[in-house]
Structures are given as C-alpha cells and as structure tokens.
Amino acid sequence: MQILNVIQCTNLGGMEQSNLLACKGLLARGHGIETVSLTPVGKIAPLMREAGIPTTGIRYRGRGGWRSIPEMVQQFQRCQADAVIMCGHNLAATLALARNPAKRKVLAIHHYHFEKADDGRWRWDAVYRFAERVFDHITFSSDFIRDEALTIRPQLERRSSVLPNPFVVPERPSVTERLSAKRHLGLSGSELVVGNAGWLTARKRFDVFLQVAARVSMAHRDAHFVIAGNGPNRENLKALAESLGIAGNTRFLDWQTDLSDFYRAVDVLLFNSDFDALGRTAAEAAAYGVPVVASVVRGGLRELFREGDGAVVLCEHDIEVLAGAVLALLENDDLRRARGTEVRERVATYGDIAGHVMRVEQLLGA
C-alpha cells in the first residue's frame, strides 16, 4: 500500500516523534510512505529521509494556509496514494484532500483543544465538521483529548477512537553508561540529577520545576537540576533560578536533537505542565527506567501512569508534595530503581510500536 503522510510541521515535538515511529513501522511492514509537511521542512525531516521516507515541505501562505491550497492539492495528488494519514488538524489541508482519490483517509489528533473553558470551540467545531466529510476515521492520542472533542462534536463518537502514541523502549542504561552521560552533560558523574526537557513556554511549567528544585535543595544539597530545551521563557527561568538560590546547581542545556544522554543522566524526571495531550518527555524518560514525578492540571498523563504504575502524577502544582516525592526517590536507591522498573514496563505495554502499526493498518484498510 502506498501511504501519503501529511503532517503539520516537521520539528522535533512529540507529535512529530510519534509520527516518525509510526512511519518507520509501516515502512518495515512493506508499505510505501511519502511525507508532505504543510510548512517548510524542519529538524525531523533528515530523520525521515534517513529512514527512507521521502519528505517534502510546502510554502505555508495566507491565514490558516488557505493560499497554499492549490500547492497542497498538487503535492497530495502527485503521491498517488492508496491511503492518507494526516497528522494534526488543518482546515486548508482537509479541503485539499476532499477530492483526493485515496481510498481511505485517517486524521490523527495529538493536541489538546482548550487552555480555558470553551476557548476556540467554534473553530474546533468547524475543523471537525469538515473532517467528518473527508476522513473515514479520526484517532486521538489520549482519552483526554478525545473526550474534549466529543464535548465539541458528539457525532464523532462513532467514527473516532484512541490510538496511544508509540514509544521506543531501549535497553536500560548500565551504571557505566549513566556515568558517561552525566559527564557528557558537564557533570562530575557522582551527583543525583533531577531533570526535565521541553519547550520553555508558559504552559510547560518550568517555573514549578525550579520552585520544587529549591525545596529539594534545602534538604539534599548535592542534588543537581537539568533543564533541556529552548523557548521564550529561557531567560526568565534563569533569573528565577538565580533568585531561588539554585543557579549554581542548575544547568540549562540547549535544545537536544538526541535526548538519549539526557535520559541516561537523569535520576528522577520532574514533569510539570498546565495542558498536555499526554506528556512525551515523561513517557520517554520512563522508557529509560527513570522514575517520574509529575503535575499536570489538564492532560492525559494519568492514562499512561495509572495508580499503581510507579509514577507520582498530581492534578495540581503542589510544590511541597512534589518536592517530597522527589526527595523520597533521591534518598532511596532501591525505591528509585523499583519505580523506574515499574514505569518502564508500563510504557512498554502502553506504547507498543507493533500494536500501534497494526491498528493503523486496520484503519487504512491494509
């Protein structure tokens, strides 16, 4: 089967990482894949091409991309696909696919809908009304965002389902590999490290991370804190670390194309967010056997880490509770390893790549 993979952009976010894994899996199953990005190609495009997936970018012109619709139609038809996956919502691309002759079309939604109640509801309603006419099925990466969608458009229930994101579960790093990774990040290797990675934006609450770090530092002077990522809040966060008195044991790394050394170096992953469809950083860290402490006000992380799955996931940013959970892990090597094993096993089950790919094949009629 020849599959056209339409994606909003080709940066290195969670949506793009999940899409790349799915495309690799489909390619391994003997399908042909071609990716068309609705914007000029980004940092994940070389990884697509390295995997043998041709990747093309489109000039995104006009509000919502409406001036690019003719180019979209041309690029989509050029691929002569039997089936289409569109990763991420886009009204212009939906219209461009309306008369595409592909036999099956699936829309994959990875993003939350609201930052506050009913924010932009009419826009999402328009997205889903058109999507119903063009796509045979709509998948959501978590129950959380599917439930949001059903409050907007209840009619989606019969033609939508939850398809959890796939995750690679690597070999658990050895003591030597962890030591090497810490040194690669500029640490001595002997310190205990609490970390998080992501876009340094307002909703990704790295300010909460730093406040928790300050509490932890009061009880555990040898703890170090690492933030990997970039974004508009970077300088403000550095200033906050200074004001909290933890600048000396807090490291800000630039955006990492490959986070494997970061995950090998971290002893505890402290993840904080106001809104997230899931929270890929927490899942990826867990796949390396890193125990997770998290607070997500609205999101799907509690679907991945249910009660008894080894992680601490709060629905509010309680600094004292978060700090207590981090300290409990830092001060007990056996507990830290046991919790890391539990979350790793959970991610392996939840994000099984083979199961994800087989479900995509079913939806595409392969």
Tab-separated table of C-alpha atoms in Angstrom:
chain	number	residue	atom	x	y	z
A	1	MET	CA	0.000	0.000	0.000
A	2	GLN	CA	1.261	3.491	-0.868
A	3	ILE	CA	0.587	5.881	2.026
A	4	LEU	CA	0.645	9.668	1.964
A	5	ASN	CA	1.679	11.033	5.372
A	6	VAL	CA	0.555	14.658	5.743
A	7	ILE	CA	1.927	16.424	8.815
A	8	GLN	CA	1.502	19.955	10.165
A	9	CYS	CA	5.229	20.526	10.550
A	10	THR	CA	8.486	18.598	10.840
A	11	ASN	CA	10.046	19.940	14.014
A	12	LEU	CA	11.125	17.707	16.907
A	13	GLY	CA	7.994	17.822	19.059
A	14	GLY	CA	6.068	14.887	20.462
A	15	MET	CA	3.646	14.727	17.532
A	16	GLU	CA	6.463	14.529	15.012
A	17	GLN	CA	8.372	11.918	17.032
A	18	SER	CA	5.284	9.707	17.279
A	19	ASN	CA	4.577	10.116	13.585
A	20	LEU	CA	8.153	9.160	12.665
A	21	LEU	CA	7.942	5.941	14.704
A	22	ALA	CA	4.627	5.021	13.065
A	23	CYS	CA	6.021	5.715	9.583
A	24	LYS	CA	9.095	3.580	10.264
A	25	GLY	CA	6.854	0.764	11.459
A	26	LEU	CA	4.662	0.946	8.362
A	27	LEU	CA	7.737	1.010	6.137
A	28	ALA	CA	9.064	-2.109	7.884
A	29	ARG	CA	5.738	-3.817	7.141
A	30	GLY	CA	6.313	-3.321	3.415
A	31	HIS	CA	4.251	-0.195	2.776
A	32	GLY	CA	5.447	2.775	0.752
A	33	ILE	CA	5.402	6.097	2.629
A	34	GLU	CA	5.864	9.672	1.494
A	35	THR	CA	5.643	12.639	3.861
A	36	VAL	CA	4.365	16.074	2.900
A	37	SER	CA	4.828	18.781	5.531
A	38	LEU	CA	2.397	21.699	5.420
A	39	THR	CA	5.298	24.008	6.279
A	40	PRO	CA	8.936	24.106	5.115
A	41	VAL	CA	10.784	21.019	6.331
A	42	GLY	CA	12.210	21.139	9.857
A	43	LYS	CA	14.649	19.204	12.004
A	44	ILE	CA	12.890	15.851	11.859
A	45	ALA	CA	12.924	15.773	8.046
A	46	PRO	CA	16.507	14.409	7.873
A	47	LEU	CA	15.448	11.587	10.205
A	48	MET	CA	12.525	10.817	7.896
A	49	ARG	CA	14.810	10.739	4.879
A	50	GLU	CA	17.406	8.661	6.729
A	51	ALA	CA	14.662	6.098	7.345
A	52	GLY	CA	13.925	6.011	3.611
A	53	ILE	CA	10.828	8.227	3.740
A	54	PRO	CA	10.793	10.977	1.050
A	55	THR	CA	9.831	14.273	2.712
A	56	THR	CA	8.672	17.476	1.029
A	57	GLY	CA	7.704	20.831	2.537
A	58	ILE	CA	5.092	23.312	1.314
A	59	ARG	CA	5.217	27.105	1.495
A	60	TYR	CA	2.561	27.909	4.097
A	61	ARG	CA	0.901	31.075	2.818
A	62	GLY	CA	-2.125	33.019	3.959
A	63	ARG	CA	-4.031	32.787	7.201
A	64	GLY	CA	-4.530	29.130	8.035
A	65	GLY	CA	-2.620	28.234	4.868
A	66	TRP	CA	-5.548	28.987	2.553
A	67	ARG	CA	-3.311	30.445	-0.186
A	68	SER	CA	-1.349	27.184	-0.223
A	69	ILE	CA	-4.375	25.007	-1.013
A	70	PRO	CA	-3.557	24.702	-4.764
A	71	GLU	CA	0.003	23.599	-3.934
A	72	MET	CA	-1.353	21.149	-1.346
A	73	VAL	CA	-3.736	19.620	-3.886
A	74	GLN	CA	-0.896	19.254	-6.375
A	75	GLN	CA	1.512	17.676	-3.891
A	76	PHE	CA	-1.103	15.313	-2.460
A	77	GLN	CA	-2.195	14.077	-5.886
A	78	ARG	CA	1.402	13.693	-7.057
A	79	CYS	CA	1.937	10.988	-4.415
A	80	GLN	CA	-0.773	8.763	-5.968
A	81	ALA	CA	-1.533	7.281	-2.559
A	82	ASP	CA	-3.869	4.414	-1.748
A	83	ALA	CA	-4.415	5.836	1.735
A	84	VAL	CA	-3.749	9.049	3.650
A	85	ILE	CA	-2.770	9.769	7.238
A	86	MET	CA	-2.982	13.424	8.258
A	87	CYS	CA	-1.127	14.080	11.494
A	88	GLY	CA	-2.518	17.192	13.145
A	89	HIS	CA	-5.564	19.268	12.243
A	90	ASN	CA	-5.512	21.775	9.399
A	91	LEU	CA	-8.623	23.051	7.676
A	92	ALA	CA	-6.841	24.042	4.451
A	93	ALA	CA	-5.234	20.602	4.118
A	94	THR	CA	-8.578	18.942	4.835
A	95	LEU	CA	-10.140	20.889	1.969
A	96	ALA	CA	-7.181	19.995	-0.268
A	97	LEU	CA	-7.774	16.297	0.459
A	98	ALA	CA	-11.525	16.441	-0.197
A	99	ARG	CA	-11.276	15.167	-3.783
A	100	ASN	CA	-8.125	13.130	-3.393
A	101	PRO	CA	-8.788	9.648	-4.828
A	102	ALA	CA	-7.130	7.752	-1.950
A	103	LYS	CA	-9.495	5.024	-0.745
A	104	ARG	CA	-9.016	5.585	2.994
A	105	LYS	CA	-8.167	8.740	4.924
A	106	VAL	CA	-7.394	8.939	8.656
A	107	LEU	CA	-6.931	12.099	10.725
A	108	ALA	CA	-4.669	11.784	13.795
A	109	ILE	CA	-5.149	14.415	16.509
A	110	HIS	CA	-2.318	14.875	19.031
A	111	HIS	CA	-3.124	18.268	20.550
A	112	TYR	CA	-5.375	19.385	23.382
A	113	HIS	CA	-8.280	21.674	22.470
A	114	PHE	CA	-8.726	24.224	25.265
A	115	GLU	CA	-6.499	26.250	27.573
A	116	LYS	CA	-9.633	27.620	29.206
A	117	ALA	CA	-13.242	26.532	29.065
A	118	ASP	CA	-14.751	26.779	25.572
A	119	ASP	CA	-11.710	28.641	24.217
A	120	GLY	CA	-11.972	28.474	20.413
A	121	ARG	CA	-14.845	25.983	20.453
A	122	TRP	CA	-16.334	27.323	17.211
A	123	ARG	CA	-13.016	26.850	15.374
A	124	TRP	CA	-12.721	23.247	16.516
A	125	ASP	CA	-16.353	22.633	15.575
A	126	ALA	CA	-15.562	23.806	12.033
A	127	VAL	CA	-12.461	21.575	11.913
A	128	TYR	CA	-14.459	18.502	12.885
A	129	ARG	CA	-17.458	19.261	10.661
A	130	PHE	CA	-15.195	19.312	7.608
A	131	ALA	CA	-13.155	16.366	8.889
A	132	GLU	CA	-16.306	14.229	9.060
A	133	ARG	CA	-16.838	14.773	5.329
A	134	VAL	CA	-13.268	13.966	4.277
A	135	PHE	CA	-11.839	11.411	6.715
A	136	ASP	CA	-13.042	7.875	7.304
A	137	HIS	CA	-11.765	7.814	10.874
A	138	ILE	CA	-10.239	10.155	13.464
A	139	THR	CA	-7.768	8.977	16.091
A	140	PHE	CA	-6.818	10.762	19.301
A	141	SER	CA	-3.597	10.158	21.200
A	142	SER	CA	-5.363	10.087	24.579
A	143	ASP	CA	-8.815	9.706	26.092
A	144	PHE	CA	-8.380	13.203	27.475
A	145	ILE	CA	-8.346	14.911	24.073
A	146	ARG	CA	-10.985	12.587	22.616
A	147	ASP	CA	-13.312	13.477	25.492
A	148	GLU	CA	-12.659	17.161	24.777
A	149	ALA	CA	-13.506	16.595	21.106
A	150	LEU	CA	-16.754	14.826	21.971
A	151	THR	CA	-17.912	17.829	24.002
A	152	ILE	CA	-17.440	19.885	20.821
A	153	ARG	CA	-18.854	17.400	18.331
A	154	PRO	CA	-20.646	14.414	19.926
A	155	GLN	CA	-21.221	12.926	16.451
A	156	LEU	CA	-17.514	11.979	16.356
A	157	GLU	CA	-18.031	9.142	18.808
A	158	ARG	CA	-18.916	6.539	16.175
A	159	ARG	CA	-16.045	7.336	13.832
A	160	SER	CA	-13.213	8.003	16.274
A	161	SER	CA	-11.010	6.074	18.682
A	162	VAL	CA	-7.990	6.453	20.933
A	163	LEU	CA	-4.670	5.357	19.449
A	164	PRO	CA	-1.902	5.773	22.054
A	165	ASN	CA	1.416	7.133	20.876
A	166	PRO	CA	4.181	4.587	20.204
A	167	PHE	CA	7.392	4.672	22.251
A	168	VAL	CA	10.810	3.108	21.833
A	169	VAL	CA	11.903	1.246	24.976
A	170	PRO	CA	15.703	0.978	24.810
A	171	GLU	CA	17.962	-1.234	26.887
A	172	ARG	CA	18.128	0.059	30.432
A	173	PRO	CA	21.396	2.018	30.728
A	174	SER	CA	24.220	0.484	32.737
A	175	VAL	CA	25.996	2.255	35.596
A	176	THR	CA	28.890	2.995	33.238
A	177	GLU	CA	26.570	4.455	30.590
A	178	ARG	CA	24.840	6.645	33.170
A	179	LEU	CA	28.183	7.918	34.455
A	180	SER	CA	29.333	8.689	30.912
A	181	ALA	CA	26.070	10.503	30.127
A	182	LYS	CA	26.373	12.707	33.213
A	183	ARG	CA	29.910	13.657	32.269
A	184	HIS	CA	28.770	14.385	28.719
A	185	LEU	CA	26.352	16.942	30.196
A	186	GLY	CA	29.219	18.584	32.088
A	187	LEU	CA	28.593	16.953	35.472
A	188	SER	CA	31.099	15.016	37.571
A	189	GLY	CA	29.034	11.832	37.405
A	190	SER	CA	28.570	11.280	41.127
A	191	GLU	CA	25.686	13.694	41.715
A	192	LEU	CA	21.987	12.823	41.710
A	193	VAL	CA	20.189	14.599	38.880
A	194	VAL	CA	16.581	15.786	38.595
A	195	GLY	CA	15.650	16.861	35.089
A	196	ASN	CA	13.002	17.844	32.578
A	197	ALA	CA	13.031	18.651	28.867
A	198	GLY	CA	10.755	20.538	26.508
A	199	TRP	CA	9.761	23.886	25.070
A	200	LEU	CA	10.370	26.664	27.594
A	201	THR	CA	6.898	28.189	27.290
A	202	ALA	CA	4.340	29.354	29.842
A	203	ARG	CA	2.182	26.211	29.834
A	204	LYS	CA	5.233	23.960	30.313
A	205	ARG	CA	5.652	24.927	33.939
A	206	PHE	CA	9.414	25.014	34.326
A	207	ASP	CA	8.853	27.682	36.978
A	208	VAL	CA	7.201	24.953	39.061
A	209	PHE	CA	10.186	22.694	38.336
A	210	LEU	CA	12.542	25.356	39.727
A	211	GLN	CA	10.398	26.002	42.804
A	212	VAL	CA	10.403	22.275	43.563
A	213	ALA	CA	14.154	22.209	42.925
A	214	ALA	CA	14.652	24.942	45.513
A	215	ARG	CA	12.724	22.913	48.125
A	216	VAL	CA	14.667	19.766	47.286
A	217	SER	CA	17.980	21.638	47.530
A	218	MET	CA	17.220	22.667	51.087
A	219	ALA	CA	17.126	19.007	52.149
A	220	HIS	CA	19.507	17.495	49.598
A	221	ARG	CA	22.417	19.861	48.958
A	222	ASP	CA	24.107	17.523	46.471
A	223	ALA	CA	21.154	17.344	44.067
A	224	HIS	CA	21.614	18.894	40.632
A	225	PHE	CA	18.894	20.055	38.266
A	226	VAL	CA	18.991	19.978	34.471
A	227	ILE	CA	16.575	21.595	32.006
A	228	ALA	CA	16.986	20.636	28.345
A	229	GLY	CA	15.215	22.833	25.834
A	230	ASN	CA	14.729	26.299	24.494
A	231	GLY	CA	11.957	28.829	24.184
A	232	PRO	CA	10.739	32.322	25.047
A	233	ASN	CA	10.876	31.796	28.836
A	234	ARG	CA	14.537	30.746	28.971
A	235	GLU	CA	15.992	33.995	30.347
A	236	ASN	CA	13.134	34.447	32.821
A	237	LEU	CA	13.710	30.914	34.099
A	238	LYS	CA	17.425	31.556	34.507
A	239	ALA	CA	16.593	34.672	36.519
A	240	LEU	CA	14.164	32.660	38.654
A	241	ALA	CA	16.843	30.042	39.375
A	242	GLU	CA	19.152	32.868	40.465
A	243	SER	CA	16.524	34.401	42.747
A	244	LEU	CA	15.768	30.998	44.305
A	245	GLY	CA	19.448	30.497	45.082
A	246	ILE	CA	19.856	27.378	42.937
A	247	ALA	CA	21.646	28.781	39.885
A	248	GLY	CA	24.870	27.095	40.988
A	249	ASN	CA	23.422	23.586	40.767
A	250	THR	CA	21.009	24.148	37.859
A	251	ARG	CA	22.076	23.629	34.248
A	252	PHE	CA	20.201	24.924	31.213
A	253	LEU	CA	21.004	22.893	28.113
A	254	ASP	CA	20.108	23.994	24.601
A	255	TRP	CA	17.556	22.074	22.552
A	256	GLN	CA	18.795	18.499	22.188
A	257	THR	CA	18.270	16.775	18.848
A	258	ASP	CA	19.007	13.494	20.629
A	259	LEU	CA	17.847	13.242	24.254
A	260	SER	CA	19.309	9.797	24.943
A	261	ASP	CA	22.237	11.125	27.023
A	262	PHE	CA	19.865	13.378	28.938
A	263	TYR	CA	17.612	10.448	29.871
A	264	ARG	CA	20.603	8.274	30.815
A	265	ALA	CA	21.931	11.035	33.084
A	266	VAL	CA	18.701	11.822	34.931
A	267	ASP	CA	17.883	10.014	38.191
A	268	VAL	CA	14.372	11.479	38.558
A	269	LEU	CA	12.190	13.103	35.883
A	270	LEU	CA	10.158	16.012	37.264
A	271	PHE	CA	7.497	16.944	34.690
A	272	ASN	CA	5.116	19.887	35.148
A	273	SER	CA	2.544	21.217	32.699
A	274	ASP	CA	-0.754	23.066	32.656
A	275	PHE	CA	-2.022	21.376	29.463
A	276	ASP	CA	-0.756	18.337	27.574
A	277	ALA	CA	-2.415	15.695	25.434
A	278	LEU	CA	-0.096	13.210	27.133
A	279	GLY	CA	3.425	14.395	28.024
A	280	ARG	CA	6.010	12.686	25.840
A	281	THR	CA	9.041	13.682	27.916
A	282	ALA	CA	7.710	11.809	30.943
A	283	ALA	CA	6.996	8.705	28.857
A	284	GLU	CA	10.394	8.739	27.149
A	285	ALA	CA	12.216	9.119	30.459
A	286	ALA	CA	10.225	6.225	31.901
A	287	ALA	CA	11.229	4.091	28.901
A	288	TYR	CA	14.834	4.514	30.065
A	289	GLY	CA	13.879	3.371	33.568
A	290	VAL	CA	13.767	6.863	35.085
A	291	PRO	CA	11.127	7.264	37.834
A	292	VAL	CA	8.604	10.024	37.165
A	293	VAL	CA	7.151	12.703	39.436
A	294	ALA	CA	4.671	14.939	37.625
A	295	SER	CA	1.930	17.523	37.936
A	296	VAL	CA	-0.428	18.114	35.004
A	297	VAL	CA	-3.504	20.277	35.539
A	298	ARG	CA	-5.305	19.091	32.409
A	299	GLY	CA	-3.944	16.265	30.311
A	300	GLY	CA	-3.679	12.576	29.594
A	301	LEU	CA	-0.607	11.566	31.600
A	302	ARG	CA	-2.736	9.791	34.210
A	303	GLU	CA	-3.906	7.435	31.448
A	304	LEU	CA	-0.326	6.290	30.954
A	305	PHE	CA	0.628	6.197	34.628
A	306	ARG	CA	-2.381	4.889	36.480
A	307	GLU	CA	-2.452	4.335	40.220
A	308	GLY	CA	-0.010	1.553	41.000
A	309	ASP	CA	2.111	2.051	37.869
A	310	GLY	CA	5.051	3.514	39.773
A	311	ALA	CA	4.793	7.222	38.936
A	312	VAL	CA	3.501	10.128	41.010
A	313	VAL	CA	1.112	12.238	38.905
A	314	LEU	CA	-0.728	15.141	40.557
A	315	CYS	CA	-3.528	17.215	39.038
A	316	GLU	CA	-2.247	20.404	40.673
A	317	HIS	CA	1.165	22.012	41.117
A	318	ASP	CA	1.620	21.301	44.834
A	319	ILE	CA	5.242	22.286	45.442
A	320	GLU	CA	5.562	20.583	48.824
A	321	VAL	CA	4.057	17.273	47.699
A	322	LEU	CA	6.161	17.243	44.539
A	323	ALA	CA	9.331	18.013	46.492
A	324	GLY	CA	8.535	15.262	48.991
A	325	ALA	CA	8.055	12.727	46.199
A	326	VAL	CA	11.349	13.717	44.549
A	327	LEU	CA	13.245	13.557	47.852
A	328	ALA	CA	11.840	10.110	48.643
A	329	LEU	CA	13.345	8.851	45.384
A	330	LEU	CA	16.675	10.643	45.724
A	331	GLU	CA	17.211	9.296	49.235
A	332	ASN	CA	16.416	5.640	48.485
A	333	ASP	CA	18.364	3.891	45.716
A	334	ASP	CA	16.254	0.719	45.899
A	335	LEU	CA	12.978	2.655	45.667
A	336	ARG	CA	14.294	4.690	42.760
A	337	ARG	CA	15.268	1.580	40.807
A	338	ALA	CA	11.998	-0.222	41.613
A	339	ARG	CA	9.877	2.734	40.500
A	340	GLY	CA	11.990	3.049	37.354
A	341	THR	CA	11.336	-0.598	36.531
A	342	GLU	CA	7.586	-0.179	37.043
A	343	VAL	CA	7.220	2.863	34.797
A	344	ARG	CA	9.449	1.303	32.133
A	345	GLU	CA	7.261	-1.798	31.971
A	346	ARG	CA	4.140	0.352	31.768
A	347	VAL	CA	5.467	2.380	28.811
A	348	ALA	CA	6.483	-0.829	27.019
A	349	THR	CA	2.888	-2.061	27.240
A	350	TYR	CA	1.118	1.249	26.603
A	351	GLY	CA	3.301	2.414	23.704
A	352	ASP	CA	3.883	-0.891	21.918
A	353	ILE	CA	5.040	0.072	18.414
A	354	ALA	CA	3.950	-3.156	16.705
A	355	GLY	CA	0.437	-2.855	18.117
A	356	HIS	CA	0.234	0.788	17.058
A	357	VAL	CA	1.278	-0.002	13.486
A	358	MET	CA	-1.160	-2.912	13.178
A	359	ARG	CA	-4.005	-0.651	14.326
A	360	VAL	CA	-3.031	1.968	11.724
A	361	GLU	CA	-3.040	-0.734	9.049
A	362	GLN	CA	-6.555	-1.768	10.084
A	363	LEU	CA	-7.785	1.818	9.881
A	364	LEU	CA	-6.221	2.268	6.440
A	365	GLY	CA	-7.677	-0.992	5.160
A	366	ALA	CA	-4.264	-2.549	4.535
